[in-house]
Coordinates of C-alpha atoms and ligand atoms in Angstrom, one line a residue:
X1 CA -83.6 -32.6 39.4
X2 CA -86.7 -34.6 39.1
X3 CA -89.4 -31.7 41.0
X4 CA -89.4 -27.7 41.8
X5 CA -91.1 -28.0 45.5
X6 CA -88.9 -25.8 47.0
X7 CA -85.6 -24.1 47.4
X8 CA -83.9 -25.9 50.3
X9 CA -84.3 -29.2 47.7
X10 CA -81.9 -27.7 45.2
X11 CA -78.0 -27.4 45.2
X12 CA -76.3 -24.8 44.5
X13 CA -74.9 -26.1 41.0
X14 CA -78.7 -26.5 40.0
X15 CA -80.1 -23.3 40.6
X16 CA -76.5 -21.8 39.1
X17 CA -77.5 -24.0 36.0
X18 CA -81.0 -22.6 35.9
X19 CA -80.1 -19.6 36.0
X20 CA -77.6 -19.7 33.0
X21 CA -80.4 -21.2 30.7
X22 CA -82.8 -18.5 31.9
X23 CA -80.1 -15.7 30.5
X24 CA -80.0 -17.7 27.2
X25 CA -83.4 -18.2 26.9
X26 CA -84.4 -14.4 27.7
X27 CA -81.1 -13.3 25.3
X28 CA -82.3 -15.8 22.4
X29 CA -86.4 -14.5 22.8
X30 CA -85.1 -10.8 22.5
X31 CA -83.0 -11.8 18.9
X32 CA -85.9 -13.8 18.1
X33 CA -84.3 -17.0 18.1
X34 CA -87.0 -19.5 18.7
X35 CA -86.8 -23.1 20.4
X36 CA -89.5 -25.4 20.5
X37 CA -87.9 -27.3 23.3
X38 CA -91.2 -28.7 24.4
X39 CA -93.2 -29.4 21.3
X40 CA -96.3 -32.2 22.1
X41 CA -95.6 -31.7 26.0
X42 CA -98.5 -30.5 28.2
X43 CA -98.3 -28.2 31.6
X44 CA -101.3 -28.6 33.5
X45 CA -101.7 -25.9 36.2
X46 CA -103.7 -26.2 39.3
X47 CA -105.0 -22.9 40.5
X48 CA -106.4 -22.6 44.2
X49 CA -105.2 -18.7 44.9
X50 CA -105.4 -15.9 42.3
X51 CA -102.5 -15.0 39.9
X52 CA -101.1 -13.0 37.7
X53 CA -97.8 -13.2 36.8
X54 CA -97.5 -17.0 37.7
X55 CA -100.3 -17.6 35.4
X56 CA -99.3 -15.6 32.3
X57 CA -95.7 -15.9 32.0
X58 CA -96.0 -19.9 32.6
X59 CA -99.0 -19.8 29.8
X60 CA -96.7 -17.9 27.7
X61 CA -93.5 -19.6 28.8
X62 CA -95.3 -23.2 27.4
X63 CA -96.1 -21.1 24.0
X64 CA -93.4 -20.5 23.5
X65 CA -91.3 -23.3 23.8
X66 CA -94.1 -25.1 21.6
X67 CA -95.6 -26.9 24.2
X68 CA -99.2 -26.8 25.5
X69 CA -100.6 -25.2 29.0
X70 CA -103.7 -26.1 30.5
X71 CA -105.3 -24.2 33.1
X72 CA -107.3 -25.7 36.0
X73 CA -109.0 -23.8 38.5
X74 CA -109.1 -25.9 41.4
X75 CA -112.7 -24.7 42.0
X76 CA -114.0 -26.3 38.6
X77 CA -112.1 -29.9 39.8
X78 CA -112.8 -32.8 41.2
X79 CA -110.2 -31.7 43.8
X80 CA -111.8 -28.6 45.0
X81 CA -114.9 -31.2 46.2
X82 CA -112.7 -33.1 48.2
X83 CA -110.6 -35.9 45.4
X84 CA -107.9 -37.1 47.1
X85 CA -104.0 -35.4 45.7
X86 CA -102.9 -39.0 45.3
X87 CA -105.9 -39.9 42.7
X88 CA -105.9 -36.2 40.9
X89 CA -102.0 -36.7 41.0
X90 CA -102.1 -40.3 39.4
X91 CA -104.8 -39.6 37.0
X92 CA -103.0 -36.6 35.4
X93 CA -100.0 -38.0 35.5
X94 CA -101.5 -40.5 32.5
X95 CA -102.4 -37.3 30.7
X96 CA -99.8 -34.5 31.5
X97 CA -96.4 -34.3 31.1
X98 CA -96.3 -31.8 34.1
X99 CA -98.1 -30.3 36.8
X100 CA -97.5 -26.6 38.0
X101 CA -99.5 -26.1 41.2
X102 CA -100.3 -23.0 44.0
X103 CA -101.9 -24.3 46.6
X104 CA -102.0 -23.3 50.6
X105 CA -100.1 -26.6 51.9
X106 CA -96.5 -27.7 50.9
X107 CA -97.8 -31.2 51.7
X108 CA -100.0 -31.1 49.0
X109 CA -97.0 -30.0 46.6
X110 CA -95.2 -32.8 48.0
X111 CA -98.0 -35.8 47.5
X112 CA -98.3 -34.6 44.2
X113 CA -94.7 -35.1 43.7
X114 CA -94.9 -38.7 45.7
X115 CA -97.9 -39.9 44.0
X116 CA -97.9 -39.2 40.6
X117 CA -95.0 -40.1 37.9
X118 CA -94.4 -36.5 36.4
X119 CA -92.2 -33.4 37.3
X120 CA -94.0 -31.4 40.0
X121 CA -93.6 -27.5 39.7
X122 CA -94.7 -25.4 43.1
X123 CA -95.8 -22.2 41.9
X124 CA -96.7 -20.8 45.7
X125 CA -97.9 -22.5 48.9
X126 CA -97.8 -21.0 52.2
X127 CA -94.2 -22.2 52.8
X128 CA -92.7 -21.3 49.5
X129 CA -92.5 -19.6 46.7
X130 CA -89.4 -21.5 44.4
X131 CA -90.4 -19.6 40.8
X132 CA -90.4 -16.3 42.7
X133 CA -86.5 -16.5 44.2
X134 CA -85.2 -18.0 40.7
X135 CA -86.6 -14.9 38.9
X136 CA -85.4 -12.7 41.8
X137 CA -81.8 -14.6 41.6
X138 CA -81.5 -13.5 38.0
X139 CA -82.4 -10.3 38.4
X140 CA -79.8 -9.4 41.3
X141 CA -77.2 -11.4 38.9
X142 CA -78.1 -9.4 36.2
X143 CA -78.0 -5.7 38.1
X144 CA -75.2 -6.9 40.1
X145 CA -72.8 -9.0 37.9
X146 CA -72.3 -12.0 40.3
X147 CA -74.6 -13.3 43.5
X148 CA -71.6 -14.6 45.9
X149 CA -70.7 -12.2 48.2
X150 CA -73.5 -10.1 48.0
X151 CA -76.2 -8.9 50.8
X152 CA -79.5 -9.9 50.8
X153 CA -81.8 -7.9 53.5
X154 CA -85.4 -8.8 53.9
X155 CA -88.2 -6.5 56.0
X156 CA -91.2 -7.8 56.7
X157 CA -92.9 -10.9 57.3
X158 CA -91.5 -14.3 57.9
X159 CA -93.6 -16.0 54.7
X160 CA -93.3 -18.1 51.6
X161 CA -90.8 -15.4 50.0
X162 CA -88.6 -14.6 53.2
X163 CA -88.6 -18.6 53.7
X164 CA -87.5 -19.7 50.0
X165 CA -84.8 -16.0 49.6
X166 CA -83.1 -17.1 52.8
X167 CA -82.3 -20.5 51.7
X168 CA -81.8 -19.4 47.6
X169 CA -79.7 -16.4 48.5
X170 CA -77.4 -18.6 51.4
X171 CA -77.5 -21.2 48.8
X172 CA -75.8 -18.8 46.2
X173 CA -73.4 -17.0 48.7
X174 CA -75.3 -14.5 49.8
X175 CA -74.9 -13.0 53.2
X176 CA -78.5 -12.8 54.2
X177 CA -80.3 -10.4 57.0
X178 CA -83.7 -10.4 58.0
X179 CA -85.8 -8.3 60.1
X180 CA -89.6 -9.0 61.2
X181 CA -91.2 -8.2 64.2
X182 CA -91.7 -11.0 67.2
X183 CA -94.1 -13.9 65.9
X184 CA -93.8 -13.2 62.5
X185 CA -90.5 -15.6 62.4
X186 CA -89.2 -17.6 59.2
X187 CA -90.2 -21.4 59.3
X188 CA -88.3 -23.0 61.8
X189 CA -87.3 -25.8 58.5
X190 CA -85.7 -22.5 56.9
X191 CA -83.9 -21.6 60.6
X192 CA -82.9 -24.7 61.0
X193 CA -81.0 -24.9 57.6
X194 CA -79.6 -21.2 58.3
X195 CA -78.1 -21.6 61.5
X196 CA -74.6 -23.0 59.7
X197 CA -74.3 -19.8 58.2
X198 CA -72.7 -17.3 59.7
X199 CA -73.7 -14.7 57.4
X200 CA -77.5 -15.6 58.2
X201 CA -78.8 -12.9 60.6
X202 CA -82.3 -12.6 61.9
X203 CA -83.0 -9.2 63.6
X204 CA -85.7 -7.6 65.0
X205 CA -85.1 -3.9 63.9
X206 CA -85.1 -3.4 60.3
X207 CA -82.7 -0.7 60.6
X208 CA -79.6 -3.0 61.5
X209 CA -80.7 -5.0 58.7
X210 CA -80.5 -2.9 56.1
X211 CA -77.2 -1.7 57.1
X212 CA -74.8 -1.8 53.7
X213 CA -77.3 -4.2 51.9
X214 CA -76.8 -4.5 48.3
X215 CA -80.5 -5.9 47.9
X216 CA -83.4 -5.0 49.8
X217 CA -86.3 -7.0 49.7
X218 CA -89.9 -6.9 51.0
X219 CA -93.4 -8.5 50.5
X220 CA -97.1 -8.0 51.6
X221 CA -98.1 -8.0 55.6
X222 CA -100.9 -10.7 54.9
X223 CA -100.4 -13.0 51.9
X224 CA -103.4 -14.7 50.5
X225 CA -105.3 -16.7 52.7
X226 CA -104.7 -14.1 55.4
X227 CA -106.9 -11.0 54.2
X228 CA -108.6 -11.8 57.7
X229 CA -106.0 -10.7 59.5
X230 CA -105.1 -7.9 57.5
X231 CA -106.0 -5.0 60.2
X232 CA -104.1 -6.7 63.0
X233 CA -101.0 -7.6 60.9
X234 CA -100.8 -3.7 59.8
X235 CA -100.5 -2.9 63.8
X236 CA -97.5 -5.4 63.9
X237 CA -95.7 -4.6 61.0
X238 CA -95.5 -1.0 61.9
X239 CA -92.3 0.3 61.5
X240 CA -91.4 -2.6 59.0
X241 CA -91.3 -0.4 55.8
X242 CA -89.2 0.2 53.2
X243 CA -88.7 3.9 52.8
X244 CA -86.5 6.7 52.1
X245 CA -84.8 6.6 55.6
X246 CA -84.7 2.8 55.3
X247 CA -83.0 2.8 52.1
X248 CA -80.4 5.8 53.3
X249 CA -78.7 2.5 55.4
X250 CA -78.5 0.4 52.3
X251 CA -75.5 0.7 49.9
X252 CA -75.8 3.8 48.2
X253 CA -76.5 1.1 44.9
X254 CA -78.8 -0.6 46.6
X255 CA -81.5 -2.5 44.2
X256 CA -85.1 -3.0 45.7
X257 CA -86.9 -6.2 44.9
X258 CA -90.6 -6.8 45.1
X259 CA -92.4 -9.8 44.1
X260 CA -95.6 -7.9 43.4
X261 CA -98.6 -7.4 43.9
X262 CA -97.2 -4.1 46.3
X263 CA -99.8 -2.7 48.9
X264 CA -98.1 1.4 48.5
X265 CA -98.0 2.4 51.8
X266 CA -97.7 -0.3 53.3
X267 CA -94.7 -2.1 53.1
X268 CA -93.2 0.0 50.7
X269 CA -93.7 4.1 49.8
X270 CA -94.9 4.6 47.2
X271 CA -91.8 7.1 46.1
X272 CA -89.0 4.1 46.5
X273 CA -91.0 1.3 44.3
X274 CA -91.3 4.2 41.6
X275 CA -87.3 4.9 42.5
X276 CA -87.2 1.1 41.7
X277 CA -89.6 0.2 39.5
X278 CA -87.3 -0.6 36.5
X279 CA -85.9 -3.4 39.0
X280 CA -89.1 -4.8 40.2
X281 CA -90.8 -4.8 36.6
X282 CA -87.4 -6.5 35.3
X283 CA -88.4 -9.1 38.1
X284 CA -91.3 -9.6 37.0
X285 CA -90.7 -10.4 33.7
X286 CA -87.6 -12.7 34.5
X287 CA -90.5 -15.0 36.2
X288 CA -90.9 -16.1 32.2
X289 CA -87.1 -16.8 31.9
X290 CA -86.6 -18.8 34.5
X291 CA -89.6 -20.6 34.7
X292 CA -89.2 -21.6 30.9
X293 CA -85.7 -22.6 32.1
X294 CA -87.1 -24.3 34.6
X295 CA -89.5 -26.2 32.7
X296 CA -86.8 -27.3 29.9
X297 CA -85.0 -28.8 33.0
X298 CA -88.0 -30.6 34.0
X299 CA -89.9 -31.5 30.7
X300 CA -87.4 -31.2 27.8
Ligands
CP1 N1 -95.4 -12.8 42.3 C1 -96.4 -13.6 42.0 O1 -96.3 -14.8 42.2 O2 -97.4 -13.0 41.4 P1 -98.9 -13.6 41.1 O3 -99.5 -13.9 42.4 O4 -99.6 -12.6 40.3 O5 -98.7 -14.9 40.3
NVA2 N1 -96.6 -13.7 50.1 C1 -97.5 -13.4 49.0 C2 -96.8 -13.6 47.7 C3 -97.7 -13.3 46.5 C4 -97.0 -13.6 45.2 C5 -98.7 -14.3 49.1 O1 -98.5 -15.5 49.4 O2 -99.9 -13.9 48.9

């Protein structure tokens, strides 16, 4: 493994191994057992959308495993005037010893990863979200015991986290459903991969796609870049919530994952993420864990 760009690039023994070293990692930080895995390495990371938890926990991540993150806000770089990603990507790769990046294109991801000489992390483009669906892997492991065999159900729109959780969860064993209105489809690269699965189904009532799921999952109507469209995309997703009634389909365990921010209301009630919040906090945190896994992989 030479790059994080996205899911459908990984095998299933990788993200299996990822996942393992994120369990040690987060086991050996809670009994204080320290590894400076990545002493004298630098993580530059290339900002154009807002973040929280990306930010933090791969700032802290690099702390703590002795290394040393640098944040760039693509605003304040050359490349937010226009620089070329094949000049930014071969002038830091003389300086860095990777590049964590969240951008709007994958293509940018993926000339970063073609141009330069240094592991490529994507930390969110339109298409993908690879650091989200390793965190939310661990946590379903975690809750559940094992992945394989499992059911995955996702309500909502066809974006970077339905895209990268159908291809990690088939990739793990998962039977996988989905359910988003008309026009609000997966990526036909992710359908494509999915139609040799016979436990992929893509519905269009979220109510058959819930049915017996061990793990529901959901997102926001209008990720970043489409706040524009936020009024009409609220019209189309009626209907496509994760409630009470919702949740009575679902296995009676049932976990709920969000990858957070959470519009309340929205796509979710506010009463099930509070039902759930232990679950979608734990998520949150596991984005530390298996990003530091992540980056041993890459930079250790
Ligand atoms: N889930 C996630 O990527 O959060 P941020 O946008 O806060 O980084
Ligand atoms: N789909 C959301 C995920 C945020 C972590 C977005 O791209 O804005």
């Amino acid at each position: 493994m030479k790059h994080l760009l996205k899911m459908l690039d990984l095998t299933t023994e990788e993200i299996t191994d990822i996942l393992n070293l994120a369990d040690q990692l987060k086991y050996e930080l809670k009994h204080g057992i320290e590894h400076k895995l990545l002493a004298g390495k630098t993580l530059g990371m290339i900002f154009q959308k807002a973040s929280t938890r990306t930010r933090v926990s791969f700032e802290v991540g690099m702390y703590q495993l002795g290394g040393l993150p640098i944040f760039l806000s693509a605003s304040d770089m050359q490349i937010g005037r226009g620089e070329p990603v094949e000049d930014t990507s071969r002038v830091l790769s003389r300086y860095l010893d990777g590049i964590m990046i969240r951008t709007y294109k994958q293509s940018e991801v993926e000339d970063l990863a073609k141009y330069g000489n240094i592991p490529i992390i994507n930390g969110l483009t339109d298409f993908c979200h690879p650091c989200q669906i390793l965190a939310d892997l661990m946590t379903i492991r975690e809750v559940k015991g094992c992945l394989d065999g499992l059911k995955m159900c996702y309500i909502g729109d066809g974006n970077n986290m339905m895209n990268s959780l159908i291809v990690g969860c088939l990739k793990m064993g998962m039977a996988v459903s989905v359910a988003c209105p008309e026009g609000y489809d997966p990526d036909q690269q992710v359908l494509d991969f999915a139609k040799d699965y016979e436990n992929f189904h893509l519905y269009r009532s979220p109510k058959e796609a819930a049915k017996d799921a061990d793990v529901v999952i959901t997102d926001v109507w209008a990720s970043m870049g489409q706040e524009g469209e936020a009024e009409l995309r609220r019209k189309a997703f009626d209907g496509y919530q994760i409630n009470k009634e919702l949740m009575s389909l679902a296995k009676e365990d049932a976990m709920v994952l969000h990858c957070l921010p959470a519009h309340r209301g929205e796509e979710i009630t506010a009463d099930v993420f509070e039902q759930h919040a232990g679950e979608i906090f734990e998520e949150a945190e596991n984005r530390l864990h298996a990003q530091k896994a992540v980056l041993v992989k890459l930079l250790g």
